[in-house]
Short mmCIF file of C-alpha atoms in Angstrom, two decimals:
data_model
loop_
_atom_site.label_atom_id
_atom_site.label_comp_id
_atom_site.label_asym_id
_atom_site.label_seq_id
_atom_site.Cartn_x
_atom_site.Cartn_y
_atom_site.Cartn_z
CA MET Q 1 -20.74 26.30 134.98
CA PHE Q 2 -23.03 27.43 132.18
CA PHE Q 3 -26.62 28.63 132.74
CA LEU Q 4 -29.32 29.34 130.22
CA PRO Q 5 -30.59 32.92 130.31
CA CYS Q 6 -33.53 33.46 132.63
CA ASN Q 7 -36.94 34.33 131.15
CA PRO Q 8 -38.81 36.48 133.71
CA ASN Q 9 -42.22 35.69 132.23
CA ASN Q 10 -41.64 31.92 132.38
CA VAL Q 11 -42.55 31.74 128.70
CA PHE Q 12 -40.22 30.84 125.83
CA THR Q 13 -40.88 31.70 122.24
CA GLY Q 14 -40.09 29.09 119.62
CA ALA Q 15 -36.93 30.93 118.63
CA GLU Q 16 -35.77 31.25 122.25
CA GLU Q 17 -36.34 27.56 122.90
CA LYS Q 18 -34.44 26.68 119.74
CA ASN Q 19 -31.56 28.93 120.76
CA ALA Q 20 -31.50 27.32 124.21
CA LEU Q 21 -31.30 23.84 122.77
CA GLU Q 22 -28.57 24.89 120.34
CA LEU Q 23 -26.59 26.38 123.24
CA GLU Q 24 -27.00 23.16 125.18
CA ALA Q 25 -25.77 21.09 122.23
CA GLU Q 26 -22.82 23.40 121.67
CA ILE Q 27 -21.75 23.27 125.32
CA CYS Q 28 -22.07 19.48 125.41
CA ALA Q 29 -19.92 19.14 122.30
CA LEU Q 30 -17.05 21.00 123.93
CA ASN Q 31 -16.00 18.21 126.25
CA HIS Q 32 -17.67 15.19 127.84
CA TYR Q 33 -16.61 16.44 131.27
CA ASP Q 34 -18.11 19.91 130.74
CA ILE Q 35 -21.24 21.12 132.49
CA LEU Q 36 -24.31 21.71 130.39
CA THR Q 37 -27.68 23.11 131.36
CA SER Q 38 -30.89 21.30 130.47
CA LEU Q 39 -34.17 23.14 130.20
CA LEU Q 40 -37.24 21.43 131.67
CA THR Q 41 -40.58 22.71 130.50
CA CYS Q 42 -44.08 21.86 131.64
CA CYS Q 43 -47.34 23.38 130.40
CA CYS Q 44 -48.92 23.38 133.88
CA PHE Q 45 -46.07 24.59 136.06
CA PRO Q 46 -43.57 27.46 136.00
CA ILE Q 47 -40.35 26.70 134.15
CA ARG Q 48 -37.48 25.53 136.33
CA TYR Q 49 -33.79 25.13 135.55
CA ARG Q 50 -31.56 22.21 136.33
CA THR Q 51 -27.81 21.82 135.99
CA MET Q 52 -26.43 18.40 135.17
CA ALA Q 53 -22.90 17.07 134.80
CA VAL Q 54 -22.88 14.99 131.63
CA THR Q 55 -20.08 12.46 131.88
CA THR Q 56 -19.30 9.31 130.01
CA ARG Q 57 -20.08 5.89 131.43
CA LEU Q 58 -16.59 4.80 130.43
CA THR Q 59 -14.25 4.22 133.33
CA TRP Q 60 -10.83 5.81 133.18
CA ASN Q 61 -9.21 2.47 132.30
CA GLU Q 62 -11.80 1.69 129.62
CA GLU Q 63 -11.33 5.09 128.03
CA LYS Q 64 -7.56 4.67 127.98
CA ARG Q 65 -7.88 1.21 126.42
CA LEU Q 66 -10.19 2.59 123.75
CA GLN Q 67 -7.92 5.54 123.01
CA LYS Q 68 -4.92 3.25 122.76
CA LEU Q 69 -6.76 0.92 120.40
CA LEU Q 70 -7.62 3.80 118.06
CA GLY Q 71 -4.13 5.26 118.04
CA ASN Q 72 -3.94 7.48 121.14
CA VAL Q 73 -6.79 9.75 120.07
CA SER Q 74 -8.98 11.95 122.27
CA LEU Q 75 -12.73 11.49 122.76
CA ARG Q 76 -15.45 14.10 123.23
CA LEU Q 77 -18.95 13.08 124.22
CA LEU Q 78 -21.69 14.13 121.79
CA TYR Q 79 -24.68 12.07 122.86
CA LYS Q 80 -25.79 10.09 125.92
CA SER Q 81 -29.12 8.26 125.74
CA SER Q 82 -29.90 8.46 129.46
CA VAL Q 83 -29.49 12.25 129.47
CA HIS Q 84 -30.56 13.38 126.01
CA GLN Q 85 -33.68 12.31 124.19
CA SER Q 86 -33.79 8.58 123.44
CA ASP Q 87 -34.72 9.30 119.87
CA ILE Q 88 -32.74 8.36 116.79
CA PHE Q 89 -33.34 11.65 114.99
CA TYR Q 90 -32.36 13.72 118.02
CA MET Q 91 -29.16 11.66 118.31
CA LEU Q 92 -28.36 12.25 114.64
CA GLU Q 93 -29.00 15.97 115.12
CA ARG Q 94 -26.20 16.03 117.70
CA CYS Q 95 -23.80 13.73 115.84
CA ILE Q 96 -23.88 14.73 112.16
CA HIS Q 97 -20.98 16.65 110.64
CA GLN Q 98 -18.69 15.69 113.54
CA GLY Q 99 -16.15 13.66 111.55
CA PRO Q 100 -14.92 10.31 112.94
CA THR Q 101 -17.09 8.96 115.74
CA VAL Q 102 -17.28 6.08 118.18
CA THR Q 103 -20.68 4.66 119.16
CA ILE Q 104 -20.63 2.59 122.36
CA ILE Q 105 -23.42 0.27 123.52
CA TYR Q 106 -23.02 -0.64 127.19
CA PHE Q 107 -23.98 -3.93 128.78
CA SER Q 108 -23.20 -5.10 132.30
CA GLU Q 109 -19.92 -6.81 131.36
CA VAL Q 110 -19.39 -6.06 127.66
CA LEU Q 111 -19.02 -2.92 125.56
CA TRP Q 112 -19.96 -2.96 121.89
CA VAL Q 113 -18.08 -0.35 119.90
CA VAL Q 114 -18.50 0.89 116.33
CA PHE Q 115 -15.85 3.28 115.04
CA MET Q 116 -16.81 5.21 111.92
CA LEU Q 117 -14.13 7.12 110.03
CA GLU Q 118 -16.56 9.38 108.21
CA HIS Q 119 -19.51 11.54 109.27
CA TYR Q 120 -22.66 10.13 110.82
CA PRO Q 121 -25.46 10.03 108.23
CA GLU Q 122 -27.99 12.78 107.92
CA LYS Q 123 -31.70 12.13 108.32
CA SER Q 124 -31.92 9.89 105.30
CA ASP Q 125 -32.49 6.21 104.78
CA LYS Q 126 -28.83 5.28 104.35
CA LEU Q 127 -25.39 6.51 103.52
CA THR Q 128 -24.61 7.24 99.89
CA ARG Q 129 -21.59 4.94 100.18
CA PRO Q 130 -20.14 2.49 102.73
CA ASN Q 131 -18.45 4.16 105.68
CA PRO Q 132 -15.01 2.67 106.55
CA SER Q 133 -15.63 1.31 110.02
CA LEU Q 134 -14.56 -1.07 112.75
CA LYS Q 135 -16.85 -3.06 114.97
CA PHE Q 136 -15.34 -4.68 118.03
CA SER Q 137 -16.11 -5.42 121.65
CA PHE Q 138 -14.23 -5.83 124.87
CA ARG Q 139 -15.07 -7.15 128.29
CA LYS Q 140 -14.33 -5.12 131.38
CA ASP Q 141 -11.85 -7.74 132.60
CA ARG Q 142 -10.15 -8.63 129.30
CA GLU Q 143 -8.10 -7.15 126.48
CA SER Q 144 -9.82 -5.45 123.55
CA GLU Q 145 -10.60 -7.76 120.66
CA ILE Q 146 -11.44 -6.58 117.16
CA THR Q 147 -14.16 -8.77 115.67
CA GLY Q 148 -13.65 -7.85 112.03
CA ILE Q 149 -12.73 -5.37 109.35
CA LEU Q 150 -16.02 -3.83 108.40
CA GLU Q 151 -17.39 -1.70 105.58
CA THR Q 152 -20.50 -0.33 107.23
CA GLU Q 153 -23.77 0.89 105.78
CA MET Q 154 -26.00 2.60 108.29
CA LYS Q 155 -29.73 2.78 107.67
CA ILE Q 156 -32.53 4.43 109.65
CA VAL Q 157 -35.57 2.17 109.58
CA SER Q 158 -38.61 2.57 111.85
CA LYS Q 159 -36.67 4.91 114.14
CA GLN Q 160 -33.92 2.33 114.57
CA LEU Q 161 -30.26 2.54 113.68
CA GLU Q 162 -29.39 -0.50 111.58
CA PHE Q 163 -25.82 -1.58 110.79
CA TYR Q 164 -25.11 -3.56 107.63
CA PHE Q 165 -21.75 -5.23 107.18
CA PHE Q 166 -20.90 -6.46 103.67
CA GLY Q 167 -24.54 -6.02 102.69
CA LYS Q 168 -25.89 -8.11 105.56
CA LYS Q 169 -27.75 -6.69 108.55
CA GLU Q 170 -25.76 -7.54 111.65
CA PHE Q 171 -27.45 -5.57 114.42
CA SER Q 172 -29.78 -2.68 115.11
CA VAL Q 173 -30.20 -0.23 117.97
CA ASP Q 174 -33.59 0.89 119.28
CA LEU Q 175 -32.87 3.88 121.52
CA GLY Q 176 -36.45 4.27 122.73
CA LYS Q 177 -36.63 0.68 124.04
CA ALA Q 178 -32.88 0.43 124.82
CA ILE Q 179 -32.66 -2.83 122.89
CA LEU Q 180 -29.85 -4.11 120.69
CA SER Q 181 -30.95 -6.75 118.20
CA THR Q 182 -28.42 -9.09 116.64
CA TYR Q 183 -29.13 -11.19 113.59
CA THR Q 184 -27.75 -14.63 112.81
CA SER Q 185 -27.42 -16.30 109.43
CA LYS Q 186 -30.36 -17.97 107.76
CA ASP Q 187 -31.50 -21.37 108.89
CA ASN Q 188 -31.01 -23.97 106.18
CA ASP Q 189 -34.49 -25.42 106.62
CA SER Q 190 -36.69 -22.38 107.12
CA GLY Q 191 -34.52 -19.82 105.36
CA GLN Q 192 -35.24 -17.34 108.14
CA ASN Q 193 -32.98 -14.94 109.97
CA PHE Q 194 -32.88 -15.29 113.73
CA CYS Q 195 -33.02 -12.15 115.85
CA HIS Q 196 -31.81 -11.96 119.43
CA ASN Q 197 -32.88 -8.94 121.48
CA THR Q 198 -30.78 -7.75 124.41
CA LYS Q 199 -31.52 -4.87 126.76
CA PHE Q 200 -28.60 -2.46 127.00
CA LEU Q 201 -27.77 0.03 129.73
CA GLU Q 202 -26.62 3.03 127.75
CA CYS Q 203 -25.71 4.35 124.31
CA GLU Q 204 -23.06 7.01 123.89
CA VAL Q 205 -21.54 8.66 120.82
CA PHE Q 206 -18.13 10.34 120.89
CA ARG Q 207 -16.33 12.53 118.41
CA VAL Q 208 -12.83 11.11 117.79
CA GLU Q 209 -10.11 13.75 117.58
CA GLY Q 210 -6.47 13.43 116.66
CA ILE Q 211 -6.83 11.27 113.55
CA LYS Q 212 -4.63 12.31 110.65
CA ASP Q 213 -6.09 12.50 107.18
CA ASP Q 214 -5.05 8.99 106.27
CA THR Q 215 -7.07 6.72 104.01
CA ASN Q 216 -5.22 3.70 105.40
CA TYR Q 217 -6.01 4.54 109.04
CA ILE Q 218 -8.45 1.68 109.61
CA SER Q 219 -6.44 -0.91 107.69
CA LYS Q 220 -3.35 -0.08 109.77
CA ILE Q 221 -5.20 -0.55 113.05
CA THR Q 222 -6.94 -3.75 112.01
CA ARG Q 223 -3.79 -5.17 110.46
CA ALA Q 224 -1.88 -4.50 113.66
CA MET Q 225 -4.57 -5.92 115.93
CA LYS Q 226 -4.97 -8.92 113.64
CA TYR Q 227 -1.42 -9.94 114.51
CA ARG Q 228 -0.89 -8.33 117.92
CA ASN Q 229 -3.20 -10.49 120.01
CA PRO Q 230 -2.05 -13.81 118.46
CA LEU Q 231 1.58 -12.75 118.93
CA VAL Q 232 0.99 -11.97 122.59
CA ALA Q 233 -0.73 -15.33 123.05
CA GLU Q 234 2.08 -17.18 121.25
CA LEU Q 235 4.82 -15.52 123.31
CA ARG Q 236 2.93 -16.13 126.56
CA ALA Q 237 2.74 -19.82 125.71
CA TYR Q 238 6.34 -20.04 124.50
CA LYS Q 239 8.55 -22.79 125.93
CA PRO Q 240 12.15 -23.51 124.91
CA CYS Q 241 12.53 -26.55 122.69
CA VAL Q 242 15.05 -28.01 125.16
CA HIS Q 243 12.95 -28.92 128.17
CA ILE Q 244 15.70 -28.52 130.76
CA ILE Q 245 16.01 -24.80 129.97
CA SER Q 246 13.62 -22.83 132.15
CA GLU Q 247 14.05 -19.57 130.23
CA ILE Q 248 15.79 -18.19 127.17
CA ARG Q 249 18.28 -15.39 127.82
CA ILE Q 250 18.81 -12.75 125.15
CA LEU Q 251 21.77 -10.37 125.56
CA LEU Q 252 21.60 -6.94 123.92
CA LEU Q 253 24.94 -5.48 122.82
CA GLY Q 254 25.71 -2.28 120.98
CA PRO Q 255 27.10 1.24 121.20
CA THR Q 256 25.85 3.56 123.93
CA GLY Q 257 22.57 5.19 122.94
CA SER Q 258 21.72 2.67 120.22
CA GLY Q 259 18.49 1.57 121.96
CA LYS Q 260 19.36 -1.54 123.99
CA SER Q 261 17.67 -0.47 127.22
CA SER Q 262 14.82 1.13 125.28
CA PHE Q 263 14.08 -2.21 123.59
CA ILE Q 264 13.97 -3.92 126.98
CA ASN Q 265 11.61 -1.29 128.34
CA SER Q 266 9.45 -1.58 125.22
CA VAL Q 267 9.04 -5.34 125.58
CA LYS Q 268 8.32 -5.08 129.29
CA SER Q 269 5.76 -2.33 128.64
CA ILE Q 270 3.84 -4.38 126.08
CA PHE Q 271 3.43 -7.37 128.38
CA ARG Q 272 2.79 -5.16 131.40
CA GLY Q 273 0.05 -3.30 129.52
CA GLN Q 274 1.43 0.14 130.31
CA ARG Q 275 4.62 2.11 129.83
CA THR Q 276 7.43 1.04 132.16
CA ARG Q 277 11.01 2.24 132.37
CA HIS Q 278 12.87 -0.33 134.44
CA ALA Q 279 16.07 -0.32 132.44
CA PRO Q 280 17.96 3.01 132.68
CA VAL Q 281 18.25 4.78 129.34
CA GLY Q 282 20.96 7.23 128.28
CA ALA Q 283 22.57 8.65 125.17
CA ASP Q 284 25.78 10.16 126.56
CA ILE Q 285 29.24 9.00 125.48
CA THR Q 286 29.46 7.11 128.75
CA SER Q 287 27.00 4.30 129.35
CA ILE Q 288 24.29 4.92 131.91
CA THR Q 289 23.98 1.15 132.46
CA GLU Q 290 26.67 0.12 134.95
CA GLN Q 291 25.38 -3.27 136.06
CA TYR Q 292 24.87 -6.49 134.20
CA ARG Q 293 21.11 -6.99 134.49
CA ILE Q 294 18.82 -9.91 133.72
CA TYR Q 295 15.28 -8.62 133.24
CA PRO Q 296 12.49 -11.20 133.46
CA ILE Q 297 9.40 -10.46 131.38
CA LYS Q 298 6.15 -10.62 133.31
CA TYR Q 299 2.65 -10.71 131.82
CA GLY Q 300 0.47 -8.16 133.60
CA LYS Q 301 1.28 -6.35 136.78
CA TYR Q 302 0.89 -9.41 138.98
CA GLY Q 303 1.18 -12.15 136.37
CA THR Q 304 3.68 -14.94 136.03
CA CYS Q 305 7.06 -14.55 134.35
CA LEU Q 306 7.37 -15.70 130.76
CA GLN Q 307 10.03 -18.15 129.68
CA PHE Q 308 12.48 -15.65 128.28
CA SER Q 309 14.54 -12.80 129.74
CA LEU Q 310 16.39 -9.82 128.28
CA CYS Q 311 19.90 -9.03 129.50
CA ASP Q 312 21.41 -5.55 129.54
CA SER Q 313 24.98 -4.36 130.00
CA MET Q 314 27.23 -1.38 129.42
CA GLY Q 315 27.34 0.10 125.95
CA ILE Q 316 30.30 -0.68 123.70
CA HIS Q 317 32.70 2.21 123.13
CA GLU Q 318 35.53 2.62 120.65
CA LYS Q 319 37.92 3.92 123.34
CA GLU Q 320 39.67 1.59 125.71
CA GLY Q 321 38.69 1.96 129.35
CA VAL Q 322 35.23 3.23 128.40
CA GLY Q 323 32.08 1.13 128.14
CA LEU Q 324 31.84 -2.64 128.38
CA CYS Q 325 35.12 -4.40 129.04
CA MET Q 326 35.84 -6.83 126.21
CA GLU Q 327 37.22 -9.44 128.64
CA ASP Q 328 33.81 -9.63 130.36
CA ILE Q 329 31.97 -10.70 127.22
CA PRO Q 330 33.06 -14.39 127.10
CA TYR Q 331 32.11 -14.82 130.76
CA ILE Q 332 28.73 -13.18 130.18
CA LEU Q 333 28.05 -15.46 127.21
CA LYS Q 334 28.94 -18.56 129.20
CA GLY Q 335 26.70 -17.57 132.14
CA CYS Q 336 29.48 -16.90 134.63
CA VAL Q 337 28.37 -13.34 135.46
CA PRO Q 338 25.53 -13.02 138.01
CA ASP Q 339 22.62 -10.63 137.83
CA ARG Q 340 23.37 -7.10 139.15
CA TYR Q 341 27.12 -7.58 138.85
CA GLN Q 342 28.81 -4.15 138.94
CA LEU Q 343 30.64 -3.77 135.63
CA ASN Q 344 33.99 -1.98 135.49
CA PRO Q 345 35.50 -0.90 132.14
CA ASN Q 346 39.03 -1.25 133.54
CA ARG Q 347 38.62 -4.34 135.69
CA PRO Q 348 37.04 -7.45 134.16
CA ILE Q 349 35.49 -10.14 136.27
CA THR Q 350 37.74 -13.11 137.15
CA PRO Q 351 37.07 -16.62 138.45
CA ASN Q 352 38.32 -15.40 141.83
CA HIS Q 353 35.44 -12.96 142.21
CA PRO Q 354 33.15 -14.06 145.09
CA THR Q 355 30.01 -13.98 142.89
CA PHE Q 356 31.60 -15.64 139.84
CA ILE Q 357 29.54 -18.63 138.62
CA SER Q 358 32.22 -21.24 138.06
CA SER Q 359 30.04 -24.05 136.70
CA PRO Q 360 27.19 -22.50 134.72
CA SER Q 361 24.61 -24.81 133.20
CA LEU Q 362 22.90 -24.51 129.84
CA LYS Q 363 20.04 -22.52 131.37
CA ASP Q 364 22.49 -19.96 132.84
CA ARG Q 365 24.22 -19.02 129.60
CA ILE Q 366 23.24 -16.52 126.92
CA HIS Q 367 21.21 -18.21 124.20
CA CYS Q 368 21.01 -15.29 121.77
CA VAL Q 369 22.98 -12.09 121.23
CA ALA Q 370 21.06 -9.19 119.72
CA TYR Q 371 23.32 -6.51 118.31
CA VAL Q 372 21.59 -3.13 118.47
CA LEU Q 373 22.62 -0.38 116.05
CA ASP Q 374 21.14 3.00 115.20
CA ILE Q 375 20.26 2.75 111.50
CA ASN Q 376 21.15 6.43 111.06
CA SER Q 377 24.67 5.90 112.42
CA ILE Q 378 25.79 2.77 110.60
CA GLN Q 379 27.87 4.69 108.09
CA ASP Q 380 29.46 6.70 110.90
CA LEU Q 381 30.82 3.74 112.88
CA SER Q 382 34.55 4.18 113.39
CA SER Q 383 37.03 1.51 112.36
CA LYS Q 384 37.76 0.84 116.05
CA MET Q 385 34.08 0.29 116.81
CA VAL Q 386 33.71 -2.05 113.84
CA ALA Q 387 36.78 -3.97 114.97
CA LYS Q 388 35.29 -4.41 118.45
CA LEU Q 389 31.98 -5.62 117.04
CA LYS Q 390 33.78 -8.14 114.84
CA GLN Q 391 35.78 -9.34 117.83
CA ILE Q 392 32.59 -9.86 119.79
CA GLN Q 393 30.98 -11.71 116.91
CA LYS Q 394 33.92 -14.13 116.75
CA GLU Q 395 33.41 -14.90 120.44
CA VAL Q 396 29.67 -15.33 119.92
CA LEU Q 397 30.23 -17.82 117.09
CA LYS Q 398 32.88 -19.60 119.15
CA CYS Q 399 30.38 -20.09 121.98
CA GLY Q 400 27.77 -21.44 119.57
CA THR Q 401 25.33 -18.66 120.43
CA ALA Q 402 22.56 -17.49 118.12
CA CYS Q 403 22.74 -13.86 116.97
CA VAL Q 404 20.47 -11.28 115.38
CA LEU Q 405 20.77 -7.60 114.53
CA LEU Q 406 18.23 -4.93 115.49
CA LEU Q 407 18.28 -1.64 113.59
CA THR Q 408 16.69 1.06 115.74
CA ASN Q 409 15.55 4.66 115.43
CA MET Q 410 13.57 4.13 112.28
CA ASP Q 411 11.45 7.17 111.43
CA ASN Q 412 7.89 5.99 112.03
CA CYS Q 413 8.00 2.34 110.99
CA SER Q 414 4.21 2.26 110.62
CA THR Q 415 4.37 4.52 107.55
CA LEU Q 416 6.54 2.13 105.56
CA PRO Q 417 4.82 0.25 102.72
CA GLN Q 418 4.28 -3.11 104.40
CA ASP Q 419 1.70 -5.60 103.17
CA ASN Q 420 1.73 -7.36 106.50
CA PHE Q 421 3.71 -7.60 109.71
CA LEU Q 422 5.09 -11.03 108.85
CA ASN Q 423 7.44 -9.52 106.28
CA MET Q 424 8.92 -6.75 108.37
CA ALA Q 425 12.54 -7.65 107.76
CA LYS Q 426 12.12 -6.67 104.11
CA ALA Q 427 10.41 -3.33 104.77
CA MET Q 428 13.55 -1.24 104.94
CA THR Q 429 14.25 2.19 103.55
CA SER Q 430 17.60 1.08 102.15
CA GLN Q 431 18.54 -2.49 101.33
CA SER Q 432 22.15 -1.36 100.94
CA GLN Q 433 22.29 -0.66 104.67
CA ILE Q 434 21.28 -4.24 105.38
CA MET Q 435 23.90 -5.60 103.03
CA ASP Q 436 26.64 -3.44 104.58
CA VAL Q 437 25.91 -4.38 108.16
CA SER Q 438 25.37 -8.04 107.24
CA LYS Q 439 28.87 -8.23 105.76
CA MET Q 440 30.37 -6.22 108.60
CA LEU Q 441 29.16 -8.56 111.37
CA SER Q 442 28.64 -11.79 109.40
CA VAL Q 443 24.96 -11.79 110.37
CA PRO Q 444 22.61 -13.34 107.79
CA ILE Q 445 20.21 -10.90 106.17
CA TYR Q 446 17.21 -12.90 107.39
CA ASN Q 447 18.40 -12.31 110.97
CA ILE Q 448 18.35 -8.52 110.61
CA PHE Q 449 15.25 -6.68 111.82
CA MET Q 450 14.11 -3.12 112.20
CA VAL Q 451 12.53 -1.94 115.41
CA GLU Q 452 10.97 1.29 116.61
CA ASN Q 453 11.27 1.43 120.40
CA TYR Q 454 9.09 3.34 122.79
CA THR Q 455 10.98 6.43 123.90
CA SER Q 456 9.03 9.46 125.10
CA GLU Q 457 5.51 8.05 124.61
CA TRP Q 458 3.23 7.64 127.60
CA GLU Q 459 0.72 5.32 125.94
CA LEU Q 460 1.15 2.09 124.00
CA ASP Q 461 0.47 1.89 120.27
CA PRO Q 462 -0.88 -1.37 118.73
CA LEU Q 463 1.13 -0.75 115.55
CA LYS Q 464 4.39 -0.42 117.43
CA ASP Q 465 3.46 -3.30 119.77
CA THR Q 466 2.96 -5.65 116.84
CA GLN Q 467 6.25 -4.78 115.25
CA ILE Q 468 8.22 -5.30 118.49
CA LEU Q 469 6.41 -8.56 119.25
CA PHE Q 470 7.15 -9.88 115.77
CA VAL Q 471 10.88 -9.21 116.20
CA LEU Q 472 10.87 -10.88 119.62
CA ARG Q 473 9.12 -13.96 118.26
CA GLN Q 474 11.62 -14.27 115.43
CA MET Q 475 14.49 -14.06 117.92
CA LEU Q 476 13.05 -16.92 119.97
CA ARG Q 477 12.53 -19.03 116.86
CA ILE Q 478 16.16 -18.50 115.87
CA VAL Q 479 17.22 -19.58 119.37
CA ASP Q 480 15.16 -22.77 119.07
CA ASP Q 481 16.83 -23.56 115.76
CA PHE Q 482 20.27 -23.23 117.40
CA LEU Q 483 19.30 -25.36 120.39
CA GLU Q 484 17.87 -28.09 118.19
CA ASP Q 485 21.07 -28.10 116.16
CA MET Q 486 23.32 -28.54 119.21
CA PRO Q 487 24.92 -32.00 119.52
CA LEU Q 488 23.26 -34.11 122.19
CA GLU Q 489 26.62 -34.70 123.89
CA GLU Q 490 27.17 -30.95 124.28
CA ILE Q 491 23.71 -30.44 125.77
CA GLU Q 492 24.28 -33.27 128.24
CA SER Q 493 27.66 -31.89 129.31
CA LEU Q 494 26.26 -28.39 129.81
CA THR Q 495 23.30 -29.64 131.82
CA ALA Q 496 25.26 -32.11 133.98
CA SER Q 497 25.19 -29.73 136.94
CA ASN Q 498 21.36 -29.35 136.88
#
């Protein structure tokens, strides 16, 4: 705990008082959980000292959500209106020259947030140029929602902090009265702006640390969030085009260590809202996955299951007697293998097995096969491995199953020059790699996608979320195309046992 030096005469000179306030500001800037000492002075009474723990009003979950939204950064509290002086110039004194900042206005159920990539303004009327910024809000019980991509001008007018977006005043903050004023567009008849005043609970300003010197930082976040939330909503509402199918089953196949289980964990993490590692992950020559698993995808910790599942199995190996047994693959595709079946490289399942599903329906079978390959190892695939993959693809086509190809282990997909996330299949470092693998497995180029799985990360990233969600949506659309193209007689025969 820090204490200001004691003055035995109970009198501070101007220089001493200034030094005390500078020490207080410096201590507060260290960390928003640090202890700072505030000096209380009174002209009629001896000076007393008080220690105060200055902490943010953010809850742990709110802080994590905010950090995740901004790219897993760290936050350090600079200013808190209920503790420091509720004066705009005093706030600026604490916040200038701090680099990127986040200003949070607290209401009972909603948080207003303004992220500014550049320094807070000095004590002048306005910034010399627009400050690349984001303004968004989130409710305590809902996901964060970005409200726009904003080029902000900040002005100080009548001791208020005014925010102008695209040249139009959107809202202002009066710290002394703890009022946030929002402004609506002009009325057609009177030509007047309407102002709505709302009392807020608190104003806090944080320094944002961990941002790389990247001029595209804001555009990347906003571009990702622009697509992420709609993709989540679309996948939550997804229903197979054939109504008698309760869920779509996607089987991931590929060499050991290519990223099959990691993709499953990544998808489950996104919809769970936190990192999960349900599917075992390994990179040894022997597969760590020993069971055939069907993983349902649930929205939220206690939410309902979505209408698609991801299926995992042993990795494919070039050697016989190692990895997934080739004789098991047709039975898996047809839906004859039950969940949690213990796979054996040397002993394939047979119709005599007690758990064998002898009459699988359309909803039991695999509707899409996703081949998973490490993009850095495509050229190193042995002739035996390629032969096995081609053999599997023949069986997939024979069963009338949709197929896609996922190329994993891309080096930081978010740095690739992509205009938007709807054109991800084209954003590859080498088109020749796509052509080679397309010919090798007879997979159309438009069914080949890149993906960067979550591996060692502890927090989710909106950029990575968006990219994974896009790939998943495309897979489900491809499945729907295949189901719609199936002859009605075949669908009726496969669903006769329902």
